[in-house]
Tab-separated table of C-alpha atoms in Angstrom:
chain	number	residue	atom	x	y	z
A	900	UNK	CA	28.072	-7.486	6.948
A	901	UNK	CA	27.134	-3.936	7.091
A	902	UNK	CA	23.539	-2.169	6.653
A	903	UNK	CA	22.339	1.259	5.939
A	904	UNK	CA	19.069	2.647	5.908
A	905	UNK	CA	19.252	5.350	3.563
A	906	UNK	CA	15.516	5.694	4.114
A	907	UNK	CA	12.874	4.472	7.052
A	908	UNK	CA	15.277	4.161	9.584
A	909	UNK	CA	13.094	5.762	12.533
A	910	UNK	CA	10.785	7.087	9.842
A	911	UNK	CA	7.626	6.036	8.021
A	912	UNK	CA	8.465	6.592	4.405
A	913	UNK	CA	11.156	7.025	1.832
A	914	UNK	CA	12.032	2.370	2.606
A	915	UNK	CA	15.506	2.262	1.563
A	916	UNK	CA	17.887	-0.471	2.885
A	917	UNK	CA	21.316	-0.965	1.415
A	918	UNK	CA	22.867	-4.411	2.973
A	919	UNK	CA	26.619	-5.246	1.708
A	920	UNK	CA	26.933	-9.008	2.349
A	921	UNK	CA	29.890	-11.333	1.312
A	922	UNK	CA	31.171	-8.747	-0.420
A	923	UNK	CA	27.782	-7.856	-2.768
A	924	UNK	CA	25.441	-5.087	-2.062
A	925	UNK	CA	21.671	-4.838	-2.662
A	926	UNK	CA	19.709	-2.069	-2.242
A	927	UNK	CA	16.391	-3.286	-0.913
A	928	UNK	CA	13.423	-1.068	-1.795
A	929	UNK	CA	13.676	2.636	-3.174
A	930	UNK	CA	11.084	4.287	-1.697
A	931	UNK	CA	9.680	8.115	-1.743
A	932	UNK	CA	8.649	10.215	1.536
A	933	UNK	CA	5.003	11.165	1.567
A	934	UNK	CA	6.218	14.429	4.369
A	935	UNK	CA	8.511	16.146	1.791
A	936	UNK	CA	8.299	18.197	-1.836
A	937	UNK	CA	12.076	19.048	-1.731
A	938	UNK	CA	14.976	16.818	-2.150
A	939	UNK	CA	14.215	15.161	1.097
A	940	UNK	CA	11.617	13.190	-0.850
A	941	UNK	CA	14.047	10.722	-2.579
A	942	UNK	CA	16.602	8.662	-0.513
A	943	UNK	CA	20.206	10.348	-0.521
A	944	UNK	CA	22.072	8.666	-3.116
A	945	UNK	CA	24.908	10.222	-2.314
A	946	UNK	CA	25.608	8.476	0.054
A	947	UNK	CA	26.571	5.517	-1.598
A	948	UNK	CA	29.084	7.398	-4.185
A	949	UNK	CA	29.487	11.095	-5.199
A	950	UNK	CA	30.622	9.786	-8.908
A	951	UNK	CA	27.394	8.459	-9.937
A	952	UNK	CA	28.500	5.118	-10.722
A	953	UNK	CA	26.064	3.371	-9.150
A	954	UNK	CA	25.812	0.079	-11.010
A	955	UNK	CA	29.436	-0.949	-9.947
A	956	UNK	CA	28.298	-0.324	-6.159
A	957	UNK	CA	25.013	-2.227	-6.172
A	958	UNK	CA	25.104	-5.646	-7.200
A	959	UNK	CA	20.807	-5.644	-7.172
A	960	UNK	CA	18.330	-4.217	-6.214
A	961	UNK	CA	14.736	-5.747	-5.142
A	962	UNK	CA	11.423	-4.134	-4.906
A	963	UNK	CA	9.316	-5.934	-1.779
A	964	UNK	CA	6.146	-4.413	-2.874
A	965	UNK	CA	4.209	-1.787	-5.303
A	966	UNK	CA	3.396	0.815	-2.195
A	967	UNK	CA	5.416	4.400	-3.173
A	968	UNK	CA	7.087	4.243	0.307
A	969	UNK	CA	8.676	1.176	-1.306
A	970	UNK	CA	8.844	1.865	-5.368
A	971	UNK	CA	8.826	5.875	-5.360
A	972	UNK	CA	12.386	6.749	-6.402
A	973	UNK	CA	12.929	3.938	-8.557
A	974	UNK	CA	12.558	5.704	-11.709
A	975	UNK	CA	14.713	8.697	-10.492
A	976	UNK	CA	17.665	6.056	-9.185
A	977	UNK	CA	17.464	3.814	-12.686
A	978	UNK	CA	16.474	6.753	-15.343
A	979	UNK	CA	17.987	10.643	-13.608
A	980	UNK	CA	20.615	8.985	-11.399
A	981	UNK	CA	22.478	5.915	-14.146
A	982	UNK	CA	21.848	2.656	-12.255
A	983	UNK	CA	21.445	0.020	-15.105
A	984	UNK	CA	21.955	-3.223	-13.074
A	985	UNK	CA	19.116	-5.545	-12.201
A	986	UNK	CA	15.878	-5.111	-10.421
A	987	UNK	CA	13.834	-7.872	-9.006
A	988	UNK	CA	10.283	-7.557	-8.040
A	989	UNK	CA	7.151	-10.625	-8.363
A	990	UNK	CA	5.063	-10.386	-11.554
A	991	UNK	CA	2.394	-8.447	-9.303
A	992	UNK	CA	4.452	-5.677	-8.661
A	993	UNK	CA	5.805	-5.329	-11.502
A	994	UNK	CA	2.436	-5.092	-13.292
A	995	UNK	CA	1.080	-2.363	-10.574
A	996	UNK	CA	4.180	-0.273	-10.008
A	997	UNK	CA	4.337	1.720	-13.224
A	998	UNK	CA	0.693	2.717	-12.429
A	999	UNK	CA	1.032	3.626	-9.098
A	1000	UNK	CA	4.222	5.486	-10.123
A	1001	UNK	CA	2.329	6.939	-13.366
A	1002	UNK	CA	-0.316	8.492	-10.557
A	1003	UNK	CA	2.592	10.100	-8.523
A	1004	UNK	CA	3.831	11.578	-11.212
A	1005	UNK	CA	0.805	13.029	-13.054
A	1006	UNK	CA	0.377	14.682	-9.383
A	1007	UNK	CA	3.617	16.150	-8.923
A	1008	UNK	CA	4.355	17.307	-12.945
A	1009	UNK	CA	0.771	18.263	-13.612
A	1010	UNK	CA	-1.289	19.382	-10.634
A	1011	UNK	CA	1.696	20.981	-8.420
A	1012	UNK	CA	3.735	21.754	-11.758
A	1013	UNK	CA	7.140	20.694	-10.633
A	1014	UNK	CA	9.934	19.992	-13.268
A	1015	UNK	CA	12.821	18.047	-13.232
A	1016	UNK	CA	10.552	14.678	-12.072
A	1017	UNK	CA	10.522	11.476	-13.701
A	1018	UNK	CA	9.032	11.278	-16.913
A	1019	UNK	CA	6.338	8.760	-18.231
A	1020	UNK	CA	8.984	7.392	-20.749
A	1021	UNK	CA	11.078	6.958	-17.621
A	1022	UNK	CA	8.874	5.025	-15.685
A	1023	UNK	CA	8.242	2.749	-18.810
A	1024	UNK	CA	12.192	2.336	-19.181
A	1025	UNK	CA	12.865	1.825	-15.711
A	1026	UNK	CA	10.317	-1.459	-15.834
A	1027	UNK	CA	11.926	-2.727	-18.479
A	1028	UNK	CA	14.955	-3.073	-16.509
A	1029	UNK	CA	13.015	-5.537	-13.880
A	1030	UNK	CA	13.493	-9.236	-13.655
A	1031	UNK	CA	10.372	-10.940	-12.055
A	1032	UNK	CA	11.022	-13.112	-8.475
A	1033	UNK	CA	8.350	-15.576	-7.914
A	1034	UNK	CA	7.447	-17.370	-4.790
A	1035	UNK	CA	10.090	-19.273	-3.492
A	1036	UNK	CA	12.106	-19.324	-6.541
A	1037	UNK	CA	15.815	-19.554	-6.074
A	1038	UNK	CA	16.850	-16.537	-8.271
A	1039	UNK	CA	20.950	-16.350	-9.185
A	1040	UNK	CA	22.043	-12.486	-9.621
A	1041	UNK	CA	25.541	-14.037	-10.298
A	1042	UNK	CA	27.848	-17.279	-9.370
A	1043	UNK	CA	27.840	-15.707	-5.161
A	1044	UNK	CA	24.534	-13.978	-5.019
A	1045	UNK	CA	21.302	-15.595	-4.413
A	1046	UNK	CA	17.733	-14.497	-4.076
A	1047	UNK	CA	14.297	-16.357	-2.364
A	1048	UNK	CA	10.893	-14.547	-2.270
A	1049	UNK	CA	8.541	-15.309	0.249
A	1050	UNK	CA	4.474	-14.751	0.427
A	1051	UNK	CA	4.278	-11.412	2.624
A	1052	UNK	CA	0.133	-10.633	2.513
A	1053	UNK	CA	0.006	-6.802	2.769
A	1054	UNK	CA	-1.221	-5.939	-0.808
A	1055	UNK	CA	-1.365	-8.228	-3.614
A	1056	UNK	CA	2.163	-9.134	-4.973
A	1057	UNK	CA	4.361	-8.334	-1.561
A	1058	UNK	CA	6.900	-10.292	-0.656
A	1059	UNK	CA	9.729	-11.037	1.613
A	1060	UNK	CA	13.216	-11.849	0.596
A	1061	UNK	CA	16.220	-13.565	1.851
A	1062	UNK	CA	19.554	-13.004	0.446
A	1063	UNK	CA	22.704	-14.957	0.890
A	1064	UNK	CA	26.242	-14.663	-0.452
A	1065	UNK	CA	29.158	-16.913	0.414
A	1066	UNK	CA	28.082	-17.751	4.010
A	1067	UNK	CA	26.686	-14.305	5.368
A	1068	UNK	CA	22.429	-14.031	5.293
A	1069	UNK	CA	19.980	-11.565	5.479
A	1070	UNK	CA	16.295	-11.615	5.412
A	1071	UNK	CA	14.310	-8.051	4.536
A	1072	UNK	CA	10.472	-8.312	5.487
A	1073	UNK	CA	9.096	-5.270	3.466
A	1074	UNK	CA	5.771	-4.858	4.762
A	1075	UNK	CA	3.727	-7.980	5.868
A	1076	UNK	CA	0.686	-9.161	7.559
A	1077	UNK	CA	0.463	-11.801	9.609
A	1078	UNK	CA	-3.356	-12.532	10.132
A	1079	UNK	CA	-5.165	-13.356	7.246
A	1080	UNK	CA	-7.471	-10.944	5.642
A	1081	UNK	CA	-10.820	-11.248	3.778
A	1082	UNK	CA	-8.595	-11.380	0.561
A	1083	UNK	CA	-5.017	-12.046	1.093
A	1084	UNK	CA	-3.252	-14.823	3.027
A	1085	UNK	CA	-0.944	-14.322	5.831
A	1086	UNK	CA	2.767	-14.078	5.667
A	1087	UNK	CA	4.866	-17.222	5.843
A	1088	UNK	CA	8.661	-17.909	5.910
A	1089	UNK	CA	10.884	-20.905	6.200
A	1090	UNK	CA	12.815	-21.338	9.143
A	1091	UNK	CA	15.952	-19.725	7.232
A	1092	UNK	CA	18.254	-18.519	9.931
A	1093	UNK	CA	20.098	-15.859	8.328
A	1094	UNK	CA	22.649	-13.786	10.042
A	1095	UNK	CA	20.109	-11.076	10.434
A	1096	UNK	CA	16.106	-10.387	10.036
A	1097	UNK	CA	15.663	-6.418	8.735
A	1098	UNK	CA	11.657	-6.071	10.042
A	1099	UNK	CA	9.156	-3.408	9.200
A	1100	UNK	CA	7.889	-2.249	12.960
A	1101	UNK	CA	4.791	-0.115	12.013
A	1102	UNK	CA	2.639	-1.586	15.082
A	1103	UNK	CA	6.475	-1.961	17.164
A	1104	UNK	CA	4.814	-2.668	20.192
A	1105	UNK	CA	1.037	-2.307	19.660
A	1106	UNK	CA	-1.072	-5.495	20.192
A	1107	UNK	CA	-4.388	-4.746	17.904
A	1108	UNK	CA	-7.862	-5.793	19.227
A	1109	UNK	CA	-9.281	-8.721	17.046
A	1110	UNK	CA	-10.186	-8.124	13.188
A	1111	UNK	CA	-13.304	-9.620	13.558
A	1112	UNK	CA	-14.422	-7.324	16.554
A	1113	UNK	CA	-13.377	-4.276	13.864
A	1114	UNK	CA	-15.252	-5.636	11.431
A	1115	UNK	CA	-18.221	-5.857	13.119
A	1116	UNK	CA	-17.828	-2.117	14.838
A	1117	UNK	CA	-17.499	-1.067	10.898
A	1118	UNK	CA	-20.514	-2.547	10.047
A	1119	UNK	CA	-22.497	-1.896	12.334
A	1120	UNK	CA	-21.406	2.041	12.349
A	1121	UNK	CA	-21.949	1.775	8.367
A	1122	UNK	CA	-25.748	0.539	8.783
A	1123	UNK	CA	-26.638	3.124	11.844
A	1124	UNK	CA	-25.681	5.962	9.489
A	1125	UNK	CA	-27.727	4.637	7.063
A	1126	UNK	CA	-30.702	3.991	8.920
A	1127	UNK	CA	-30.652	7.264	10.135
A	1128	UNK	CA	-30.935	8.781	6.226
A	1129	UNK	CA	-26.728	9.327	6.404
A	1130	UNK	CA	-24.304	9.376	4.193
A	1131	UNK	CA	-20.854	7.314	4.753
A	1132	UNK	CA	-17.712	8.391	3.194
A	1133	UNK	CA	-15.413	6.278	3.473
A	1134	UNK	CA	-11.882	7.234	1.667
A	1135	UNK	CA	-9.240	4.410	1.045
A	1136	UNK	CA	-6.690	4.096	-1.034
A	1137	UNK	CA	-7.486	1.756	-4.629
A	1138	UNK	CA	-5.358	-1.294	-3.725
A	1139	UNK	CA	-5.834	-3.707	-0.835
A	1140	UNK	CA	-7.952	-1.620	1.982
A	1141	UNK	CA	-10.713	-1.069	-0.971
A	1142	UNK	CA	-10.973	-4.452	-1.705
A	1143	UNK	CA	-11.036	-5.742	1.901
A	1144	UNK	CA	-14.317	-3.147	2.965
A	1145	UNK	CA	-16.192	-4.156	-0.266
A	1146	UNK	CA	-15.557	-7.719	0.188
A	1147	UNK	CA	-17.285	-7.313	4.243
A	1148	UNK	CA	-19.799	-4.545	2.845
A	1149	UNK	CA	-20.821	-6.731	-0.557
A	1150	UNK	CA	-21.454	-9.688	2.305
A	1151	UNK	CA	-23.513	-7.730	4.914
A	1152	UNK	CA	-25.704	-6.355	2.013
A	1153	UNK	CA	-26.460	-9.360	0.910
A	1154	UNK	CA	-27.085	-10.574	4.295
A	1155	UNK	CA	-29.121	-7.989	5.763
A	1156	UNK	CA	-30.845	-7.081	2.217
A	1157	UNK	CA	-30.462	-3.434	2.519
A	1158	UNK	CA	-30.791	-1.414	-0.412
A	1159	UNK	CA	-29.123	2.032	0.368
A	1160	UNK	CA	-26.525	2.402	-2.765
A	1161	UNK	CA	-23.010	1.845	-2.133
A	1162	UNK	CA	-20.730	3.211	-4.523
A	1163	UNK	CA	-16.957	2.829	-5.433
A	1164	UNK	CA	-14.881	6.099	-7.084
A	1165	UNK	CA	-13.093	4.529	-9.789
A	1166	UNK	CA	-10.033	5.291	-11.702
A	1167	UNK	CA	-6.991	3.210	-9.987
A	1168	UNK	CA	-9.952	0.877	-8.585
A	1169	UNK	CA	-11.592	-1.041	-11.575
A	1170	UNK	CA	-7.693	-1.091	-13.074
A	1171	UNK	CA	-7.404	-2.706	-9.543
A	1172	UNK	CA	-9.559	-5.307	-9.537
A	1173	UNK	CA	-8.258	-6.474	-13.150
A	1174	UNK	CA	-5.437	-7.137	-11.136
A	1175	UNK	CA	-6.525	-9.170	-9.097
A	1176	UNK	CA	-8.573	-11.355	-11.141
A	1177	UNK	CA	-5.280	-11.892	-13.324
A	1178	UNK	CA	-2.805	-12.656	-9.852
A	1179	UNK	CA	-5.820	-14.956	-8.290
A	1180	UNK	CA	-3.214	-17.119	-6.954
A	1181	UNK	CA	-1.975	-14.679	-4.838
A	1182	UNK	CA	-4.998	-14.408	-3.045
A	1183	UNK	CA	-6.285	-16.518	-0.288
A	1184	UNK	CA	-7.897	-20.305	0.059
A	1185	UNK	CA	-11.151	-18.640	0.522
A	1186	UNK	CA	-11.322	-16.107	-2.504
A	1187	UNK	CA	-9.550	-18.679	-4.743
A	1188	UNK	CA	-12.154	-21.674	-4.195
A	1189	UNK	CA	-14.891	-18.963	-4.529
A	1190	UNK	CA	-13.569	-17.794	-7.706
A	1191	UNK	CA	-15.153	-21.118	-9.101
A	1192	UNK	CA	-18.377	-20.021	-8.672
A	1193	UNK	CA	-18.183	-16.110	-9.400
A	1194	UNK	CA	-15.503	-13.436	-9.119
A	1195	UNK	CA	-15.485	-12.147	-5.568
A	1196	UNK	CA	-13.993	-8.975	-6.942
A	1197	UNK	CA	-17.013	-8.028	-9.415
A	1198	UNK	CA	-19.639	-6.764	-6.893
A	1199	UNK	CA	-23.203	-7.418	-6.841
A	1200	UNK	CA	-24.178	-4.578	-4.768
A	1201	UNK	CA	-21.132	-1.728	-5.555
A	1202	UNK	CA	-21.533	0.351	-8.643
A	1203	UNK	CA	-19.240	2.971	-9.879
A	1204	UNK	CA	-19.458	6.691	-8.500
A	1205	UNK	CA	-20.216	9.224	-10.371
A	1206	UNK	CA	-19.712	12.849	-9.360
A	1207	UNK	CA	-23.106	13.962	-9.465
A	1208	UNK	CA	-24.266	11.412	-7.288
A	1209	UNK	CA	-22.063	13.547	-3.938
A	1210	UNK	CA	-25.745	15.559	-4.268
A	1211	UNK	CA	-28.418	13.227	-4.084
A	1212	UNK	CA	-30.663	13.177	-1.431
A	1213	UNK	CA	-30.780	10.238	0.822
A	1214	UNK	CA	-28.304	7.541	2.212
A	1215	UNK	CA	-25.615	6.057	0.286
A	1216	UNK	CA	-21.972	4.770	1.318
A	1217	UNK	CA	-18.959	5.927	-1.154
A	1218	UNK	CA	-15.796	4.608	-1.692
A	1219	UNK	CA	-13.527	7.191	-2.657
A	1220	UNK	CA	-9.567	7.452	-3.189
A	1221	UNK	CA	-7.435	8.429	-1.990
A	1222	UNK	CA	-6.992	7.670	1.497
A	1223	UNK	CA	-6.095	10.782	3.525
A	1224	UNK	CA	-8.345	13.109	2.088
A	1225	UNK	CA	-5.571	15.351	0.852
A	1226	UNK	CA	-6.878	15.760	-3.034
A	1227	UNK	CA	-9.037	14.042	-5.343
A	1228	UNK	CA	-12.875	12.732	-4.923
A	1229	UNK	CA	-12.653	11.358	-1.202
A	1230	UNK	CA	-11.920	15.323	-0.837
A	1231	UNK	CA	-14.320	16.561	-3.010
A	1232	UNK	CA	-17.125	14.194	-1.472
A	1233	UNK	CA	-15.601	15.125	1.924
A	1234	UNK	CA	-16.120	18.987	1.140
A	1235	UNK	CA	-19.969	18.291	0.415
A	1236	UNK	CA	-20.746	16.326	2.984
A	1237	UNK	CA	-19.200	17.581	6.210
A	1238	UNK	CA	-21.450	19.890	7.251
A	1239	UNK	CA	-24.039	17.613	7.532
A	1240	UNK	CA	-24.279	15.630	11.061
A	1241	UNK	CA	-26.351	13.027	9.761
A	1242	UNK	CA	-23.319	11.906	7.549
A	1243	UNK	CA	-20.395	9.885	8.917
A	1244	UNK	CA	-16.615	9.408	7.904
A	1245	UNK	CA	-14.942	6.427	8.428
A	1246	UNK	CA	-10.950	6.460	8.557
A	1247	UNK	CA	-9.825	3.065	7.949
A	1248	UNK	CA	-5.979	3.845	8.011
A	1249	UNK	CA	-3.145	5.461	8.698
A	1250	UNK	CA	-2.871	9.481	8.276
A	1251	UNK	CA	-0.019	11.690	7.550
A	1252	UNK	CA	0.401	14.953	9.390
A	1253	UNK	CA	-0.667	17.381	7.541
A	1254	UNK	CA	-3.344	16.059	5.602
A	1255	UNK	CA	-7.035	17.182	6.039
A	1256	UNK	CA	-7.430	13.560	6.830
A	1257	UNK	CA	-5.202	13.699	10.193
A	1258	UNK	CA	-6.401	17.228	10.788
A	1259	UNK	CA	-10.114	15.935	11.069
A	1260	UNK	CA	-9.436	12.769	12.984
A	1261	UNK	CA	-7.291	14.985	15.687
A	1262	UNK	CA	-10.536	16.413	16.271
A	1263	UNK	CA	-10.434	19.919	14.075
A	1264	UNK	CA	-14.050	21.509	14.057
A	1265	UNK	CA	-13.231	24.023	10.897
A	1266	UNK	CA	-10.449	22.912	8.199
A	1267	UNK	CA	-8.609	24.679	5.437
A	1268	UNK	CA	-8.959	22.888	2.431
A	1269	UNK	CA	-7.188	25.188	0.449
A	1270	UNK	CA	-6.642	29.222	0.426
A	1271	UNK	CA	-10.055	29.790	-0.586
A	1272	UNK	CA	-11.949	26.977	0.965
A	1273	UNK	CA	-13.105	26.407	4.278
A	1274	UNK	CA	-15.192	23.663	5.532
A	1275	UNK	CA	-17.109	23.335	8.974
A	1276	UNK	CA	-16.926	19.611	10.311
A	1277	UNK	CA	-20.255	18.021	11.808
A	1278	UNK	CA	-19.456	14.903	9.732
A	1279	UNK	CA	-19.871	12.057	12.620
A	1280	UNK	CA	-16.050	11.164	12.501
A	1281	UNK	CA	-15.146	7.418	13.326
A	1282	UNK	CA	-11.334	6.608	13.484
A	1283	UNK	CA	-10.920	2.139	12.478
A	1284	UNK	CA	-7.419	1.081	11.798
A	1285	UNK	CA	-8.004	-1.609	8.892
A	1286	UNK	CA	-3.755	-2.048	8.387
A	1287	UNK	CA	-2.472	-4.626	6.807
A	1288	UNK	CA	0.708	-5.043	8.934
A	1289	UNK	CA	1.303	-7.209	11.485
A	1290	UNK	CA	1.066	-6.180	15.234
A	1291	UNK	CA	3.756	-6.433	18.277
A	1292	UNK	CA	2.075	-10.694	18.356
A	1293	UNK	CA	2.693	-10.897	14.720
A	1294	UNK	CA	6.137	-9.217	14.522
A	1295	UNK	CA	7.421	-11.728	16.940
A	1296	UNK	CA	5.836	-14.802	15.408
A	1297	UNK	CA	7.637	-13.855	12.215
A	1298	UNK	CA	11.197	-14.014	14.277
A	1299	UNK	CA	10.094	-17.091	15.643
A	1300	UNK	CA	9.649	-18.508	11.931
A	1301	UNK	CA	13.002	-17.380	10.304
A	1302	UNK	CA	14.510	-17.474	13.684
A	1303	UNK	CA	17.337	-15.472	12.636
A	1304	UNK	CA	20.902	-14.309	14.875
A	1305	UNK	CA	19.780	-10.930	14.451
A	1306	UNK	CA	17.086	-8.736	14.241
């Protein structure tokens, strides 16, 4: 058997694992790098021939999840680069992808004006392409090669997936989440045993305090701001984290009856939540049975932003995308409401360097926003990592499940 990480090896970003097994390769995930504009961005496919024959090198290749770290270069490798064989990802991800990948291009082509970049017509190609893996499905590429999705959490549609051909196995995690979350199950695997277990290590060798300890440190931070006549900003990105803080916020509302406004910037988000109202079943036991009564995704107390709203007078919390503050409304929200030291940002994930996002949680009193724009930061800055992968605890308990040769 023989692996290469043409992407993520040591490196958050750019997922690319190509694993040759029993004499088949699959290329799992074809991701895009967050840190680069250049050519750096995209795996190098080069590596696997200089021809450009790529379909008689890769057997298949399978999609774990919709995140761009994971789906990012897919168009490019199926539509710029010739690689017509199949593609495997769960219904889910197949029906998020193009939009995510729609979003990443509109930003690249028509913001930062680059050329050369997939093309809308390429990203609706490349889909076609895809043959959906559900849960636990045996899926034959050919007579040798077989496929098995497992439930990952994460985000809504991610999955694991072991591969076996002839008598050589491999199991490739993706991304996953052990502990439950207020809208996702955790990850589960059957005791497969394959030769070797390819793991995301995010957390490596962090052990996170409990979720329910954050959650209550959230909320409570959320309702002191507010008390004191604050605004909260809190930027996230559309899919999973969004869902997660309305679902606790929606709750404590209700609970506490407070009437402060909270409100959610649209565009990916309501898009979003149509999603998961369609893939209920891949939610958890809790949101499913609730779904009986009411939606859990349409919100009582959450009502769309709307620009004008960033100059209101008074408290309010806002929901804004995207998630590191580098462009859109969580940075034009951001921009109005730093100065203010009433006001409070919460930072509910991971940053990139680079972004004004990691420059204000690394403690940055006055930030470049761009060359014209500079903004002074009295913004009560809280830092709560809401991820949604599994810690050094969960890692292991995942080897124990598969309990694989290898890892």
């Amino acid at each position: 058997m023989k692996i290469v990480p043409l992407g993520a090896g040591q490196d958050v970003g750019r997922s690319c694992v190509l694993v040759t097994l029993g004499g088949k390769t699959i290329m799992f995930d074809c991701g895009m790098h967050m840190g680069y504009n250049d050519e750096r961005r995209f795996p190098d496919f080069n590596y696997i021939t200089t021809e450009g024959d790529f379909t008689s090198r890769i057997d298949a290749v399978v999609i774990t999840h919709f995140h761009l770290d994971h789906c990012g270069a897919l168009p490019h490798f199926t539509e710029q680069r010739g690689y017509h064989g199949p593609i495997y990802m769960t219904p889910p991800t197949k029906a998020i992808c193009p939009i995510l990948l729609e979003d990443y291009r509109k930003i690249t082509v028509e913001r930062k004006g680059e050329t050369n970049f997939f093309t809308s017509q390429h990203i609706k190609d490349c889909m076609k392409k895809v043959v959906p893996l559900h849960l636990h499905e045996t899926v034959w590429v050919d007579e040798e090669l077989e496929l098995r999705a497992y439930y990952a959490g994460h985000v809504l549609g991610a999955a694991m997936v072991y591969a076996r051909c002839g008598n050589e196995s491999v199991v490739y995690t993706g991304d996953y989440n052990m502990t439950p979350d207020r809208h996702l199950g955790a990850a589960w695997i059957d005791k497969v045993r394959p030769d070797v277990l390819i793991t995301e290590t995010t957390y490596g060798t962090t052990i996170r305090d409990s979720k329910r300890a954050r959650e209550r440190d959230f909320l409570e931070k959320v309702h002191r701001c507010v008390l004191r006549g604050g605004k909260v900003l809190i930027p996230c990105f559309a899919l999973g984290r969004a869902q997660e803080l309305c679902i606790l916020i929606e709750t404590y509302w209700e609970r506490m009856g407070l009437t402060a406004p909270v409100y959610f910037s649209a565009g990916l988000t309501e898009k979003a939540n149509r999603f998961y109202k369609l893939f209920i079943n891949w939610t958890n036991q809790k949101v499913k049975e609730s779904f009986v009564d009411r939606n859990p995704f349409d919100f009582k107390y959450i009502k769309p932003w709307n620009r004008d709203y960033a100059d209101l007078p008074g408290p309010m919390v806002c929901f804004a995308t995207p998630g590191m503050l580098h462009i859109g409304t969580s940075l034009e929200v951001f921009r109005k409401w730093a100065p203010d030291e009433r006001n409070m940002l919460i930072m509910p994930g991971y940053c990139v360097a680079g972004t004004v996002g990691a420059k204000v949680l690394s403690g940055m009193k006055v930030v470049d926003i761009d060359q014209y724009t500079q903004v002074h930061v009295n913004i009560d800055v809280q830092n709560l990592s809401f991820s949604a992968h599994a810690d050094a605890k969960g890692i292991m308990e995942l080897i124990r499940q598969a309990s694989p040769r290898n890892v």
